[in-house]
Tab-separated table of N, CA and C in Angstrom:
chain	number	residue	atom	x	y	z
Y	1	UNK	N	45.065	16.870	3.306
Y	1	UNK	CA	46.044	15.573	2.893
Y	1	UNK	C	45.306	14.948	3.638
Y	2	UNK	N	44.404	14.957	4.707
Y	2	UNK	CA	43.778	13.486	5.711
Y	2	UNK	C	42.591	13.435	5.240
Y	3	UNK	N	42.079	13.903	4.077
Y	3	UNK	CA	40.858	13.525	3.019
Y	3	UNK	C	41.030	12.451	1.965
Y	4	UNK	N	42.601	12.466	1.399
Y	4	UNK	CA	43.119	11.789	0.482
Y	4	UNK	C	42.597	10.296	0.563
Y	5	UNK	N	42.566	9.554	1.524
Y	5	UNK	CA	42.448	8.491	1.586
Y	5	UNK	C	40.637	8.340	1.200
Y	6	UNK	N	39.687	9.292	1.558
Y	6	UNK	CA	38.205	9.449	1.274
Y	6	UNK	C	38.182	9.603	0.157
Y	7	UNK	N	38.982	10.711	-0.304
Y	7	UNK	CA	38.902	10.683	-2.083
Y	7	UNK	C	38.791	9.532	-2.506
Y	8	UNK	N	39.993	8.505	-2.637
Y	8	UNK	CA	39.942	7.617	-3.386
Y	8	UNK	C	38.894	6.657	-3.379
Y	9	UNK	N	38.160	6.519	-2.133
Y	9	UNK	CA	36.832	5.556	-1.706
Y	9	UNK	C	35.816	6.298	-2.672
Y	10	UNK	N	35.820	7.604	-2.478
Y	10	UNK	CA	34.451	8.326	-2.953
Y	10	UNK	C	34.429	8.590	-4.337
Y	11	UNK	N	35.581	8.481	-5.482
Y	11	UNK	CA	35.553	8.689	-6.505
Y	11	UNK	C	34.803	7.382	-7.602
Y	12	UNK	N	35.341	6.438	-6.982
Y	12	UNK	CA	34.627	5.267	-8.064
Y	12	UNK	C	32.965	5.595	-7.642
Y	13	UNK	N	32.622	5.700	-6.594
Y	13	UNK	CA	30.929	5.860	-6.477
Y	13	UNK	C	30.423	6.786	-7.103
Y	14	UNK	N	31.505	8.209	-7.362
Y	14	UNK	CA	30.759	8.906	-8.274
Y	14	UNK	C	30.302	8.487	-9.411
Y	15	UNK	N	31.398	7.836	-9.761
Y	15	UNK	CA	31.112	7.515	-11.446
Y	15	UNK	C	30.043	6.472	-11.205
Y	16	UNK	N	29.704	5.692	-10.386
Y	16	UNK	CA	28.348	4.816	-10.406
Y	16	UNK	C	27.213	5.998	-10.088
Y	17	UNK	N	27.333	6.971	-9.104
Y	17	UNK	CA	25.744	7.647	-9.241
Y	17	UNK	C	25.728	8.472	-10.271
Y	18	UNK	N	26.416	9.227	-10.999
Y	18	UNK	CA	26.481	10.004	-12.537
Y	18	UNK	C	25.348	9.554	-13.235
Y	19	UNK	N	25.597	7.982	-13.763
Y	19	UNK	CA	24.642	7.853	-14.701
Y	19	UNK	C	22.832	8.081	-13.873
Y	20	UNK	N	22.885	7.466	-12.694
Y	20	UNK	CA	21.495	7.386	-12.098
Y	20	UNK	C	21.371	8.798	-12.124
Y	21	UNK	N	22.165	9.619	-11.430
Y	21	UNK	CA	21.165	11.244	-11.564
Y	21	UNK	C	20.536	11.575	-12.886
Y	22	UNK	N	21.310	11.107	-14.166
Y	22	UNK	CA	20.783	11.484	-15.344
Y	22	UNK	C	19.541	10.573	-15.402
Y	23	UNK	N	19.139	9.437	-14.843
Y	23	UNK	CA	17.848	9.137	-14.658
Y	23	UNK	C	16.694	9.151	-13.835
Y	24	UNK	N	17.426	9.907	-12.652
Y	24	UNK	CA	16.354	10.455	-11.844
Y	24	UNK	C	15.986	12.123	-12.279
Y	25	UNK	N	16.963	12.750	-12.705
Y	25	UNK	CA	16.395	13.913	-13.083
Y	25	UNK	C	15.227	14.590	-13.764
Y	26	UNK	N	15.137	13.599	-15.052
Y	26	UNK	CA	13.708	13.464	-15.794
Y	26	UNK	C	12.731	12.986	-14.701
Y	27	UNK	N	12.466	12.308	-14.035
Y	27	UNK	CA	11.641	11.932	-13.232
Y	27	UNK	C	11.327	13.070	-12.210
Y	28	UNK	N	12.144	13.810	-11.699
Y	28	UNK	CA	11.970	14.992	-10.846
Y	28	UNK	C	10.731	15.545	-11.809
Y	29	UNK	N	10.895	16.317	-12.911
Y	29	UNK	CA	10.260	17.016	-13.607
Y	29	UNK	C	8.977	16.606	-13.679
Y	30	UNK	N	8.859	15.404	-13.583
Y	30	UNK	CA	7.532	14.561	-13.643
Y	30	UNK	C	6.929	14.647	-11.978
Y	31	UNK	N	7.674	14.566	-11.087
Y	31	UNK	CA	7.158	14.573	-9.658
Y	31	UNK	C	6.481	15.682	-8.972
Y	32	UNK	N	7.804	16.600	-9.420
Y	32	UNK	CA	7.311	17.926	-8.832
Y	32	UNK	C	5.902	18.654	-9.099
Y	33	UNK	N	5.197	18.544	-10.080
Y	33	UNK	CA	3.717	18.782	-10.545
Y	33	UNK	C	2.831	18.191	-9.996
Y	34	UNK	N	2.961	17.134	-9.275
Y	34	UNK	CA	2.357	16.266	-8.757
Y	34	UNK	C	2.117	16.513	-7.308
Y	35	UNK	N	3.258	16.726	-6.778
Y	35	UNK	CA	3.505	16.997	-5.315
Y	35	UNK	C	2.481	18.347	-5.298
Y	36	UNK	N	2.767	19.365	-5.981
Y	36	UNK	CA	1.796	20.364	-5.895
Y	36	UNK	C	0.460	19.965	-6.042
Y	37	UNK	N	-0.291	18.838	-6.780
Y	37	UNK	CA	-1.592	18.473	-6.778
Y	37	UNK	C	-1.983	17.701	-5.241
Y	38	UNK	N	-0.883	16.907	-4.620
Y	38	UNK	CA	-1.331	16.216	-3.666
Y	38	UNK	C	-1.020	17.078	-2.311
Y	39	UNK	N	-0.369	18.105	-2.285
Y	39	UNK	CA	-0.256	18.696	-0.972
Y	39	UNK	C	-1.812	19.271	-0.762
Y	40	UNK	N	-2.426	20.026	-1.720
Y	40	UNK	CA	-3.869	20.329	-0.907
Y	40	UNK	C	-4.688	18.674	-0.714
Y	41	UNK	N	-4.463	17.789	-1.322
Y	41	UNK	CA	-5.249	16.413	-0.619
Y	41	UNK	C	-4.679	16.281	0.653
Y	42	UNK	N	-3.600	16.511	0.982
Y	42	UNK	CA	-3.163	15.891	2.492
Y	42	UNK	C	-3.814	16.613	3.474
Y	43	UNK	N	-3.976	17.755	2.999
Y	43	UNK	CA	-4.643	18.451	4.111
Y	43	UNK	C	-6.038	18.391	4.193
Y	44	UNK	N	-6.715	17.952	3.148
Y	44	UNK	CA	-8.372	17.601	3.167
Y	44	UNK	C	-7.911	15.941	3.819
Y	45	UNK	N	-7.336	14.967	3.873
Y	45	UNK	CA	-7.409	13.937	4.058
Y	45	UNK	C	-7.142	13.959	5.781
Y	46	UNK	N	-6.017	14.953	6.387
Y	46	UNK	CA	-5.845	14.989	7.789
Y	46	UNK	C	-6.857	14.791	8.453
Y	47	UNK	N	-7.502	15.711	8.420
Y	47	UNK	CA	-8.979	15.593	9.330
Y	47	UNK	C	-9.657	14.181	9.048
Y	48	UNK	N	-9.707	13.582	7.984
Y	48	UNK	CA	-10.460	12.613	7.981
Y	48	UNK	C	-9.840	11.221	8.601
Y	49	UNK	N	-8.283	11.512	8.782
Y	49	UNK	CA	-7.819	10.216	9.642
Y	49	UNK	C	-8.183	10.421	11.009
Y	50	UNK	N	-8.611	11.455	11.458
Y	50	UNK	CA	-8.898	11.459	12.864
Y	50	UNK	C	-9.858	11.204	13.280
Y	51	UNK	N	-10.903	11.244	12.148
Y	51	UNK	CA	-12.574	10.634	12.298
Y	51	UNK	C	-12.663	9.058	11.963
Y	52	UNK	N	-11.681	8.728	11.246
Y	52	UNK	CA	-11.142	7.156	11.231
Y	52	UNK	C	-10.858	6.361	12.266
Y	53	UNK	N	-9.853	6.703	12.734
Y	53	UNK	CA	-9.521	6.169	13.737
Y	53	UNK	C	-10.083	5.636	14.872
Y	54	UNK	N	-11.111	6.340	15.323
Y	54	UNK	CA	-11.863	5.780	16.446
Y	54	UNK	C	-12.844	4.598	16.059
Y	55	UNK	N	-13.209	4.831	14.504
Y	55	UNK	CA	-13.771	3.632	14.190
Y	55	UNK	C	-13.077	2.606	13.775
Y	56	UNK	N	-12.206	2.834	13.435
Y	56	UNK	CA	-11.090	1.316	13.303
Y	56	UNK	C	-11.146	0.562	14.729
Y	57	UNK	N	-11.182	0.985	15.825
Y	57	UNK	CA	-11.311	0.759	17.014
Y	57	UNK	C	-12.776	-0.094	17.016
Y	58	UNK	N	-13.780	0.576	16.841
Y	58	UNK	CA	-15.098	-0.159	16.775
Y	58	UNK	C	-15.055	-1.162	16.152
Y	59	UNK	N	-14.595	-1.072	14.654
Y	59	UNK	CA	-14.727	-2.480	13.717
Y	59	UNK	C	-14.019	-3.465	14.186
Y	60	UNK	N	-12.913	-3.451	14.674
Y	60	UNK	CA	-11.685	-4.497	14.442
Y	60	UNK	C	-12.321	-5.713	15.770
Y	61	UNK	N	-13.096	-5.049	16.776
Y	61	UNK	CA	-13.876	-6.259	17.364
Y	61	UNK	C	-15.071	-6.995	16.606
Y	62	UNK	N	-15.686	-6.036	15.490
Y	62	UNK	CA	-16.695	-6.894	15.008
Y	62	UNK	C	-15.996	-7.783	13.793
Y	63	UNK	N	-14.743	-7.402	13.469
Y	63	UNK	CA	-14.233	-8.126	12.449
Y	63	UNK	C	-14.028	-9.682	13.051
Y	64	UNK	N	-13.773	-9.962	14.316
Y	64	UNK	CA	-13.865	-11.270	14.919
Y	64	UNK	C	-14.953	-12.071	15.218
Y	65	UNK	N	-15.925	-11.133	15.210
Y	65	UNK	CA	-17.499	-11.710	15.306
Y	65	UNK	C	-18.023	-12.449	13.712
Y	66	UNK	N	-17.235	-11.513	12.775
Y	66	UNK	CA	-17.850	-11.773	11.598
Y	66	UNK	C	-16.898	-13.120	10.733
Y	67	UNK	N	-15.772	-13.191	11.165
Y	67	UNK	CA	-15.031	-14.120	10.495
Y	67	UNK	C	-15.477	-15.867	10.767
Y	68	UNK	N	-16.053	-16.031	11.917
Y	68	UNK	CA	-16.868	-17.425	11.908
Y	68	UNK	C	-18.206	-17.366	11.152
Y	69	UNK	N	-18.592	-16.235	10.815
Y	69	UNK	CA	-19.982	-15.937	10.169
Y	69	UNK	C	-19.888	-16.704	9.082
Y	70	UNK	N	-18.644	-15.962	8.467
Y	70	UNK	CA	-18.535	-15.850	6.506
Y	70	UNK	C	-18.111	-17.735	6.532
Y	71	UNK	N	-17.488	-18.148	7.460
Y	71	UNK	CA	-17.274	-19.515	7.281
Y	71	UNK	C	-18.519	-20.394	7.215
Y	72	UNK	N	-19.568	-20.091	8.216
Y	72	UNK	CA	-21.055	-20.662	8.031
Y	72	UNK	C	-21.706	-20.292	7.032
Y	73	UNK	N	-21.653	-18.901	6.562
Y	73	UNK	CA	-21.968	-18.630	5.132
Y	73	UNK	C	-21.787	-19.481	4.109
Y	74	UNK	N	-20.262	-19.581	4.180
Y	74	UNK	CA	-19.734	-20.763	2.704
Y	74	UNK	C	-20.378	-21.838	2.700
Y	75	UNK	N	-20.422	-22.613	3.980
Y	75	UNK	CA	-21.094	-23.637	4.356
Y	75	UNK	C	-22.333	-24.041	3.673
Y	76	UNK	N	-23.200	-22.743	3.852
Y	76	UNK	CA	-24.759	-22.797	3.692
Y	76	UNK	C	-24.644	-22.713	2.073
Y	77	UNK	N	-23.813	-22.331	1.888
Y	77	UNK	CA	-23.525	-21.822	0.134
Y	77	UNK	C	-23.334	-23.141	-0.676
Y	78	UNK	N	-22.389	-23.589	-0.008
Y	78	UNK	CA	-22.213	-25.030	-0.727
Y	78	UNK	C	-23.162	-25.917	-0.509
Y	79	UNK	N	-23.998	-26.008	0.580
Y	79	UNK	CA	-24.772	-26.746	0.647
Y	79	UNK	C	-26.013	-26.718	-0.158
Y	80	UNK	N	-26.445	-25.097	-0.190
Y	80	UNK	CA	-27.119	-24.822	-1.058
Y	80	UNK	C	-27.252	-25.314	-2.420
Y	81	UNK	N	-25.856	-25.167	-3.303
Y	81	UNK	CA	-25.455	-25.282	-4.411
Y	81	UNK	C	-25.810	-26.882	-4.561
Y	82	UNK	N	-25.272	-27.581	-3.416
Y	82	UNK	CA	-25.327	-29.081	-3.960
Y	82	UNK	C	-26.628	-29.492	-3.731
Y	83	UNK	N	-27.624	-29.166	-3.003
Y	83	UNK	CA	-29.002	-29.246	-3.392
Y	83	UNK	C	-29.491	-28.983	-5.018
Y	84	UNK	N	-29.469	-27.908	-4.679
Y	84	UNK	CA	-29.710	-27.173	-6.259
Y	84	UNK	C	-29.141	-28.478	-7.351
Y	85	UNK	N	-27.974	-28.720	-7.637
Y	85	UNK	CA	-27.530	-29.537	-8.362
Y	85	UNK	C	-28.093	-30.842	-8.013
Y	86	UNK	N	-28.684	-31.315	-7.207
Y	86	UNK	CA	-29.452	-32.919	-6.733
Y	86	UNK	C	-30.911	-32.634	-7.715
Y	87	UNK	N	-31.201	-31.298	-7.036
Y	87	UNK	CA	-32.817	-30.975	-7.765
Y	87	UNK	C	-32.852	-30.880	-9.518
Y	88	UNK	N	-31.770	-30.492	-9.658
Y	88	UNK	CA	-31.924	-30.224	-11.190
Y	88	UNK	C	-31.747	-31.733	-12.025
Y	89	UNK	N	-30.884	-32.511	-11.478
Y	89	UNK	CA	-31.127	-34.097	-12.092
Y	89	UNK	C	-32.430	-34.727	-12.246
């Protein structure tokens, strides 16, 4: 008897969930074979992650050095294109 108020709340939700289940079930049959393909790849990737992590810490400071150079290169590229157009005239 103490669950009757909950049942009245759950019943309408069940009617909303039932159609969704029918949409999800076919997707599960597509996903399950993919899971078996992915599992071995995960075991290959895990050791690579431990190799990459230290490299990320080396790359981060280099990114801050490269960023200003990129803007310089862009400036020089634009100047070069401008000179090319002037010479083409």
